[in-house]
Short mmCIF file of C-alpha atoms and ligand atoms in Angstrom, two decimals:
data_model
loop_
_atom_site.label_atom_id
_atom_site.label_comp_id
_atom_site.label_asym_id
_atom_site.label_seq_id
_atom_site.Cartn_x
_atom_site.Cartn_y
_atom_site.Cartn_z
CA UNK A 5 -130.39 10.52 -3.97
CA UNK A 6 -128.02 7.51 -3.76
CA UNK A 7 -124.76 7.83 -5.69
CA UNK A 8 -124.03 4.84 -7.93
CA UNK A 9 -120.38 3.87 -8.00
CA UNK A 10 -119.37 1.84 -11.03
CA UNK A 11 -116.45 -0.56 -10.53
CA UNK A 12 -115.32 -1.58 -14.04
CA UNK A 13 -115.24 1.33 -16.45
CA UNK A 14 -115.35 -0.92 -19.49
CA UNK A 15 -117.97 -1.31 -22.22
CA UNK A 16 -121.01 -2.22 -20.11
CA UNK A 17 -120.04 -0.19 -17.03
CA UNK A 18 -119.62 2.99 -19.10
CA UNK A 19 -122.92 2.47 -20.94
CA UNK A 20 -124.74 1.91 -17.64
CA UNK A 21 -123.05 5.00 -16.16
CA UNK A 22 -124.11 7.01 -19.21
CA UNK A 23 -127.73 5.85 -19.04
CA UNK A 24 -127.91 6.62 -15.31
CA UNK A 25 -126.37 10.09 -15.77
CA UNK A 26 -128.80 10.87 -18.58
CA UNK A 27 -131.62 10.37 -16.05
CA UNK A 28 -129.95 12.80 -13.64
CA UNK A 29 -128.58 10.12 -11.29
CA UNK A 30 -125.33 10.74 -9.39
CA UNK A 31 -122.61 8.45 -10.79
CA UNK A 32 -118.96 7.86 -9.94
CA UNK A 33 -116.34 5.46 -11.28
CA UNK A 34 -114.10 3.40 -8.98
CA UNK A 35 -111.00 3.23 -11.17
CA UNK A 36 -108.13 0.77 -11.26
CA UNK A 37 -104.57 1.80 -10.40
CA UNK A 38 -103.60 2.34 -14.05
CA UNK A 39 -105.81 5.47 -14.13
CA UNK A 40 -104.09 7.04 -11.14
CA UNK A 41 -102.42 10.34 -11.91
CA UNK A 42 -103.77 10.37 -15.48
CA UNK A 43 -105.98 13.05 -16.82
CA UNK A 44 -108.74 11.32 -18.74
CA UNK A 45 -111.29 12.77 -21.16
CA UNK A 46 -115.02 12.88 -20.47
CA UNK A 47 -116.90 9.71 -21.24
CA UNK A 48 -118.34 9.82 -24.77
CA UNK A 49 -121.43 7.62 -25.03
CA UNK A 50 -122.74 6.77 -28.50
CA UNK A 51 -126.44 6.16 -27.99
CA UNK A 52 -128.59 3.56 -29.75
CA UNK A 53 -129.65 6.35 -32.11
CA UNK A 54 -125.98 7.16 -32.93
CA UNK A 55 -125.84 10.48 -31.00
CA UNK A 56 -122.71 11.36 -29.02
CA UNK A 57 -123.47 12.30 -25.39
CA UNK A 58 -120.77 13.61 -23.08
CA UNK A 59 -121.10 12.09 -19.64
CA UNK A 60 -119.58 13.72 -16.56
CA UNK A 61 -118.84 11.46 -13.62
CA UNK A 62 -116.74 11.53 -10.51
CA UNK A 63 -113.51 9.44 -10.52
CA UNK A 64 -112.72 7.60 -7.30
CA UNK A 65 -109.90 5.31 -6.14
CA UNK A 66 -109.96 2.43 -3.62
CA UNK A 67 -108.88 4.59 -0.65
CA UNK A 68 -112.25 6.38 -1.06
CA UNK A 69 -114.20 3.12 -0.65
CA UNK A 70 -115.64 4.41 2.62
CA UNK A 71 -117.69 6.97 0.67
CA UNK A 72 -119.34 4.42 -1.65
CA UNK A 73 -123.12 4.30 -1.21
CA UNK A 74 -124.03 1.64 -3.78
CA UNK A 75 -121.51 -0.39 -5.78
CA UNK A 76 -122.28 -1.72 -9.27
CA UNK A 77 -119.59 -4.18 -10.41
CA UNK A 78 -119.02 -4.40 -14.17
CA UNK A 79 -115.62 -6.08 -14.36
CA UNK A 80 -115.16 -9.44 -16.06
CA UNK A 81 -115.95 -12.43 -13.82
CA UNK A 82 -112.26 -13.25 -13.29
CA UNK A 83 -111.52 -9.65 -12.20
CA UNK A 84 -114.28 -9.24 -9.61
CA UNK A 85 -112.55 -10.70 -6.54
CA UNK A 86 -109.24 -8.87 -7.05
CA UNK A 87 -111.05 -5.60 -7.73
CA UNK A 88 -113.14 -5.98 -4.56
CA UNK A 89 -110.18 -7.01 -2.40
CA UNK A 90 -108.97 -3.43 -2.79
CA UNK A 91 -112.20 -2.10 -1.29
CA UNK A 92 -112.04 -3.55 2.23
CA UNK A 93 -113.05 -0.13 3.64
CA UNK A 94 -116.46 -0.38 1.99
CA UNK A 95 -119.16 0.32 4.62
CA UNK A 96 -120.95 -2.89 5.60
CA UNK A 97 -124.26 -1.24 4.70
CA UNK A 98 -123.23 -0.64 1.06
CA UNK A 99 -124.97 -2.98 -1.38
CA UNK A 100 -122.73 -4.75 -3.91
CA UNK A 101 -124.39 -5.58 -7.22
CA UNK A 102 -122.57 -8.05 -9.48
CA UNK A 103 -123.26 -7.90 -13.23
CA UNK A 104 -120.64 -10.22 -14.72
CA UNK A 105 -121.47 -13.11 -17.06
CA UNK A 106 -121.00 -16.64 -15.77
CA UNK A 107 -121.42 -18.00 -12.25
CA UNK A 108 -119.32 -18.96 -9.25
CA UNK A 109 -118.02 -15.54 -8.17
CA UNK A 110 -120.74 -14.41 -5.75
CA UNK A 111 -119.80 -17.11 -3.24
CA UNK A 112 -116.27 -15.68 -3.04
CA UNK A 113 -117.61 -12.11 -2.71
CA UNK A 114 -119.90 -13.23 0.11
CA UNK A 115 -116.82 -14.53 1.97
CA UNK A 116 -114.95 -11.26 1.46
CA UNK A 117 -117.91 -9.07 2.47
CA UNK A 118 -120.08 -11.27 4.74
CA UNK A 119 -122.20 -8.38 6.05
CA UNK A 120 -122.86 -6.36 2.88
CA UNK A 121 -126.11 -6.75 0.97
CA UNK A 122 -125.10 -8.85 -2.07
CA UNK A 123 -127.23 -8.58 -5.20
CA UNK A 124 -126.94 -10.38 -8.53
CA UNK A 125 -127.70 -8.45 -11.72
CA UNK A 126 -128.46 -10.02 -15.09
CA UNK A 127 -128.61 -7.69 -18.05
CA UNK A 128 -129.06 -8.21 -21.76
CA UNK A 129 -128.01 -4.70 -22.79
CA UNK A 130 -125.23 -4.65 -25.36
CA UNK A 131 -122.14 -2.44 -25.10
CA UNK A 132 -118.94 -2.05 -27.07
CA UNK A 133 -115.78 -0.11 -26.37
CA UNK A 134 -114.71 1.88 -29.44
CA UNK A 135 -111.83 3.80 -27.88
CA UNK A 136 -110.50 5.33 -24.70
CA UNK A 137 -113.62 6.55 -22.83
CA UNK A 138 -115.65 6.07 -26.01
CA UNK A 139 -118.40 3.45 -25.77
CA UNK A 140 -121.34 2.45 -27.92
CA UNK A 141 -124.67 1.24 -26.60
CA UNK A 142 -125.30 -1.58 -29.10
CA UNK A 143 -128.54 -3.04 -27.82
CA UNK A 144 -131.34 -2.28 -25.40
CA UNK A 145 -132.15 -5.17 -23.09
CA UNK A 146 -133.80 -6.25 -19.88
CA UNK A 147 -132.21 -6.08 -16.44
CA UNK A 148 -133.04 -8.30 -13.48
CA UNK A 149 -131.81 -7.87 -9.92
CA UNK A 150 -132.21 -10.27 -7.04
CA UNK A 151 -130.87 -11.04 -3.57
CA UNK A 152 -127.87 -13.31 -2.98
CA UNK A 153 -128.12 -12.99 0.81
CA UNK A 154 -130.57 -11.98 3.52
CA UNK A 155 -129.25 -8.42 3.83
CA UNK A 156 -130.04 -7.76 0.17
CA UNK A 157 -133.78 -8.15 0.68
CA UNK A 158 -134.11 -4.53 1.84
CA UNK A 159 -132.77 -3.21 -1.47
CA UNK A 160 -135.49 -4.13 -3.95
CA UNK A 161 -136.27 -0.41 -4.33
CA UNK A 162 -133.03 0.02 -6.32
CA UNK A 163 -134.82 -1.27 -9.42
CA UNK A 164 -136.99 1.84 -9.61
CA UNK A 165 -134.27 4.34 -10.62
CA UNK A 166 -132.56 1.62 -12.67
CA UNK A 167 -135.76 0.94 -14.60
CA UNK A 168 -136.16 4.64 -15.30
CA UNK A 169 -132.61 4.88 -16.65
CA UNK A 170 -132.29 1.54 -18.47
CA UNK A 171 -135.84 1.22 -19.81
CA UNK A 172 -136.45 -1.96 -17.83
CA UNK A 173 -135.34 -3.36 -14.47
CA UNK A 174 -137.20 -5.76 -12.20
CA UNK A 175 -136.51 -7.38 -8.86
CA UNK A 176 -136.71 -11.18 -8.71
CA UNK A 177 -136.46 -13.20 -5.51
CA UNK A 178 -135.41 -16.17 -7.63
CA UNK A 179 -132.59 -14.46 -9.51
CA UNK A 180 -130.83 -17.85 -9.94
CA UNK A 181 -133.35 -18.65 -12.65
CA UNK A 182 -132.31 -15.62 -14.72
CA UNK A 183 -128.63 -16.33 -14.05
CA UNK A 184 -129.02 -19.95 -15.19
CA UNK A 185 -130.92 -18.94 -18.32
CA UNK A 186 -128.27 -16.42 -19.32
CA UNK A 187 -125.50 -18.89 -18.49
CA UNK A 188 -127.13 -21.58 -20.66
CA UNK A 189 -127.08 -19.23 -23.68
CA UNK A 190 -123.48 -18.21 -23.03
CA UNK A 191 -122.39 -21.84 -22.53
CA UNK A 192 -123.58 -22.71 -26.04
CA UNK A 193 -122.83 -19.57 -28.07
CA UNK A 194 -119.59 -18.34 -26.52
CA UNK A 195 -117.22 -21.35 -26.63
CA UNK A 196 -118.42 -22.52 -30.06
CA UNK A 197 -118.03 -19.10 -31.69
CA UNK A 198 -114.68 -18.54 -29.94
CA UNK A 199 -113.20 -21.91 -30.95
CA UNK A 200 -114.45 -21.78 -34.56
CA UNK A 201 -113.70 -18.07 -35.01
CA UNK A 202 -117.18 -17.22 -36.24
CA UNK A 203 -119.91 -14.63 -35.67
CA UNK A 204 -122.89 -15.72 -33.59
CA UNK A 205 -125.16 -16.05 -36.66
CA UNK A 206 -122.80 -18.50 -38.34
CA UNK A 207 -123.79 -21.10 -35.74
CA UNK A 208 -126.93 -21.57 -37.84
CA UNK A 209 -124.94 -22.76 -40.88
CA UNK A 210 -125.60 -26.46 -41.66
CA UNK A 211 -121.96 -27.41 -40.86
CA UNK A 212 -122.52 -26.52 -37.19
CA UNK A 213 -125.94 -28.21 -36.89
CA UNK A 214 -124.67 -31.41 -35.21
CA UNK A 215 -122.30 -29.80 -32.71
CA UNK A 216 -124.87 -27.11 -31.89
CA UNK A 217 -127.47 -29.82 -31.25
CA UNK A 218 -125.13 -31.88 -29.06
CA UNK A 219 -123.87 -28.92 -27.03
CA UNK A 220 -127.38 -27.50 -26.55
CA UNK A 221 -128.53 -30.87 -25.23
CA UNK A 222 -125.58 -31.12 -22.82
CA UNK A 223 -126.22 -27.64 -21.45
CA UNK A 224 -129.96 -28.27 -21.26
CA UNK A 225 -129.39 -31.47 -19.24
CA UNK A 226 -127.09 -29.69 -16.79
CA UNK A 227 -129.76 -27.02 -16.30
CA UNK A 228 -132.26 -29.82 -15.55
CA UNK A 229 -129.78 -31.23 -12.98
CA UNK A 230 -129.63 -27.75 -11.44
CA UNK A 231 -133.40 -27.83 -11.00
CA UNK A 232 -134.38 -25.53 -13.87
CA UNK A 233 -137.82 -26.20 -15.31
CA UNK A 234 -137.58 -24.54 -18.73
CA UNK A 235 -138.63 -27.06 -21.38
CA UNK A 236 -136.19 -28.26 -24.03
CA UNK A 237 -138.28 -26.57 -26.75
CA UNK A 238 -138.44 -23.27 -24.90
CA UNK A 239 -134.66 -23.31 -24.38
CA UNK A 240 -134.03 -24.11 -28.07
CA UNK A 241 -136.38 -21.30 -29.16
CA UNK A 242 -134.67 -18.81 -26.85
CA UNK A 243 -131.25 -19.88 -28.08
CA UNK A 244 -132.30 -19.57 -31.72
CA UNK A 245 -133.76 -16.11 -31.01
CA UNK A 246 -130.57 -14.80 -29.37
CA UNK A 247 -128.38 -16.22 -32.15
CA UNK A 248 -130.58 -14.49 -34.74
CA UNK A 249 -130.76 -11.21 -32.80
CA UNK A 250 -126.97 -11.10 -32.34
CA UNK A 251 -126.14 -12.74 -35.69
CA UNK A 252 -123.59 -10.13 -36.80
CA UNK A 253 -121.88 -9.90 -33.38
CA UNK A 254 -118.81 -11.71 -32.21
CA UNK A 255 -119.49 -13.17 -28.76
CA UNK A 256 -117.56 -11.75 -25.81
CA UNK A 257 -115.51 -14.96 -25.53
CA UNK A 258 -114.66 -14.78 -29.22
CA UNK A 259 -113.49 -11.18 -28.80
CA UNK A 260 -111.46 -11.96 -25.68
CA UNK A 261 -109.73 -14.93 -27.29
CA UNK A 262 -109.10 -13.04 -30.55
CA UNK A 263 -107.46 -10.17 -28.62
CA UNK A 264 -105.31 -12.46 -26.47
CA UNK A 265 -107.24 -11.59 -23.28
CA UNK A 266 -108.39 -13.94 -20.54
CA UNK A 267 -111.90 -15.29 -21.08
CA UNK A 268 -114.81 -16.11 -18.77
CA UNK A 269 -114.42 -19.81 -19.72
CA UNK A 270 -114.01 -20.91 -16.08
CA UNK A 271 -117.26 -19.22 -15.07
CA UNK A 272 -119.33 -20.30 -18.11
CA UNK A 273 -118.24 -23.66 -19.55
CA UNK A 274 -116.32 -24.39 -16.33
CA UNK A 275 -119.57 -23.98 -14.39
CA UNK A 276 -121.30 -26.46 -16.72
CA UNK A 277 -118.49 -28.99 -16.16
CA UNK A 278 -118.58 -28.46 -12.40
CA UNK A 279 -122.34 -29.11 -12.26
CA UNK A 280 -122.59 -31.98 -14.76
CA UNK A 281 -122.37 -34.65 -12.05
CA UNK A 282 -122.52 -38.08 -13.70
CA UNK A 283 -123.88 -36.66 -16.95
CA UNK A 284 -121.36 -36.88 -19.83
CA UNK A 285 -120.52 -33.46 -21.31
CA UNK A 286 -117.94 -34.31 -24.01
CA UNK A 287 -118.48 -31.24 -26.21
CA UNK A 288 -118.30 -28.80 -23.29
CA UNK A 289 -115.16 -30.56 -21.98
CA UNK A 290 -113.44 -30.41 -25.33
CA UNK A 291 -114.32 -26.72 -25.87
CA UNK A 292 -113.20 -25.88 -22.33
CA UNK A 293 -109.80 -27.51 -22.91
CA UNK A 294 -109.41 -25.94 -26.34
CA UNK A 295 -110.03 -22.42 -24.99
CA UNK A 296 -107.52 -23.06 -22.19
CA UNK A 297 -105.01 -24.38 -24.73
CA UNK A 298 -105.33 -21.14 -26.68
CA UNK A 299 -104.66 -19.11 -23.53
CA UNK A 300 -108.25 -18.03 -22.78
N1 NDP B 10 -120.35 -5.78 -23.13
C1 NDP B 10 -121.57 -6.30 -23.13
O1 NDP B 10 -122.37 -6.04 -24.05
C2 NDP B 10 -122.03 -7.19 -22.02
C3 NDP B 10 -121.17 -7.61 -21.02
N2 NDP B 10 -121.63 -8.42 -20.00
C4 NDP B 10 -120.72 -8.86 -18.96
O2 NDP B 10 -120.37 -7.71 -18.18
C5 NDP B 10 -119.03 -7.83 -17.71
C6 NDP B 10 -118.21 -6.63 -18.21
O3 NDP B 10 -118.15 -6.71 -19.62
P1 NDP B 10 -117.46 -5.58 -20.50
O4 NDP B 10 -117.89 -4.25 -20.05
O5 NDP B 10 -117.71 -5.96 -21.91
O6 NDP B 10 -115.91 -5.81 -20.13
P2 NDP B 10 -114.69 -4.81 -20.24
O7 NDP B 10 -113.46 -5.62 -20.28
O8 NDP B 10 -114.94 -3.81 -21.33
O9 NDP B 10 -114.76 -4.00 -18.86
C7 NDP B 10 -114.25 -4.45 -17.67
C8 NDP B 10 -113.59 -3.27 -17.00
O10 NDP B 10 -113.26 -3.65 -15.66
C9 NDP B 10 -112.14 -2.87 -15.29
N3 NDP B 10 -111.40 -3.43 -14.19
C10 NDP B 10 -110.73 -4.61 -14.13
N4 NDP B 10 -110.13 -4.78 -12.96
C11 NDP B 10 -110.41 -3.65 -12.24
C12 NDP B 10 -110.05 -3.19 -10.94
N5 NDP B 10 -109.27 -3.93 -10.12
N6 NDP B 10 -110.50 -1.99 -10.52
C13 NDP B 10 -111.27 -1.23 -11.33
N7 NDP B 10 -111.64 -1.60 -12.57
C14 NDP B 10 -111.21 -2.80 -13.02
C15 NDP B 10 -111.29 -2.78 -16.53
O11 NDP B 10 -110.64 -1.54 -16.39
P3 NDP B 10 -109.14 -1.29 -16.82
O12 NDP B 10 -109.21 -1.21 -18.30
O13 NDP B 10 -108.82 -0.06 -16.13
O14 NDP B 10 -108.37 -2.48 -16.34
C16 NDP B 10 -112.29 -2.82 -17.67
O15 NDP B 10 -112.46 -1.55 -18.24
C17 NDP B 10 -118.52 -9.18 -18.24
O16 NDP B 10 -118.74 -10.18 -17.30
C18 NDP B 10 -119.39 -9.42 -19.46
O17 NDP B 10 -119.47 -10.79 -19.79
C19 NDP B 10 -122.94 -8.79 -19.91
C20 NDP B 10 -123.84 -8.38 -20.86
C21 NDP B 10 -123.46 -7.58 -22.00
C1 KPL B 11 -125.64 -13.41 -25.64
C2 KPL B 11 -124.19 -13.32 -26.10
C3 KPL B 11 -123.70 -14.64 -26.54
C4 KPL B 11 -124.21 -12.36 -27.26
O1 KPL B 11 -123.04 -12.36 -27.99
C5 KPL B 11 -123.35 -12.80 -24.96
O2 KPL B 11 -123.86 -12.50 -23.90
C6 KPL B 11 -121.87 -12.74 -25.04
O3 KPL B 11 -121.33 -12.56 -26.12
O4 KPL B 11 -121.25 -12.87 -23.99
#
């Protein structure tokens, strides 16, 4: 049985580790330097039903990279490259699966690890950190995996154990489509909620109707430029659905900005700006600058 090594023991990484362990999978964490020499408690996973489950996993540090069989990366987009730079001893046969929001990182990872199977993961599970090694699974979602290079094509079988643990996981040759669809949602919800300091559901208040309409159209047009075929109506329906489903949540960008952390702005709105071509994207540009101005 393959051991899953989780790089990024944050909210989503810990929930995924917990779900895998609950199905009897072997799981280890690749920890950052700040954990070195520290005793840490067992991971406490609060399930969707509110039960506390203690999860045992094996801690590892970068000098053990040679032993990693399959690497699941759950750091923020802006942390991925630095975190992976410490793992140069990773065997070239080890698949690397990237789960961050936003786009533009995989190309850099491909340069760092040109021979490793590189896989993109898109997941709509929800996770929240409630304390040190205490995480809550806040929403069950779908998970899609797909190849980012030729070597990854032999690894489609990974979705079987993932599906058993997560409730759903499917392999898609055209993973870009899922990445673009997730990015389009994030590029509307995240910067608007972060800049206006509101919960996702508040985007449906009449005062945000115009800006929501304009930003959705900008993002939709960039997706068209990128070759996506989803209709305007289908995109609007999907957006409305996610806003309603996550109405009481603060988006990840809102939370990052509110806590003075870096945000994934460069990989979400920045990606929209970088792929707008000649199409004007005034709302995205303004939100991008505003988030930068506030330190995100
Ligand atoms: N939370 C959610 O519900 C969802 C999140 N996502 C996406 O998943 C990604 C992760 O999100 P989330 O879990 O919320 O983020 P967190 O900030 O909670 O987790 C990221 C973790 O990465 C760790 N990390 C950073 N640098 C390194 C390093 N060099 N070596 C080892 N570990 C490192 C951090 O550990 P340390 O504290 O030790 O620095 C941190 O715990 C993001 O891209 C997010 O947008 C996608 C869907 C849902
Ligand atoms: C879908 C959404 C916007 C839910 O909040 C999200 O993925 C995020 O906050 O990053």
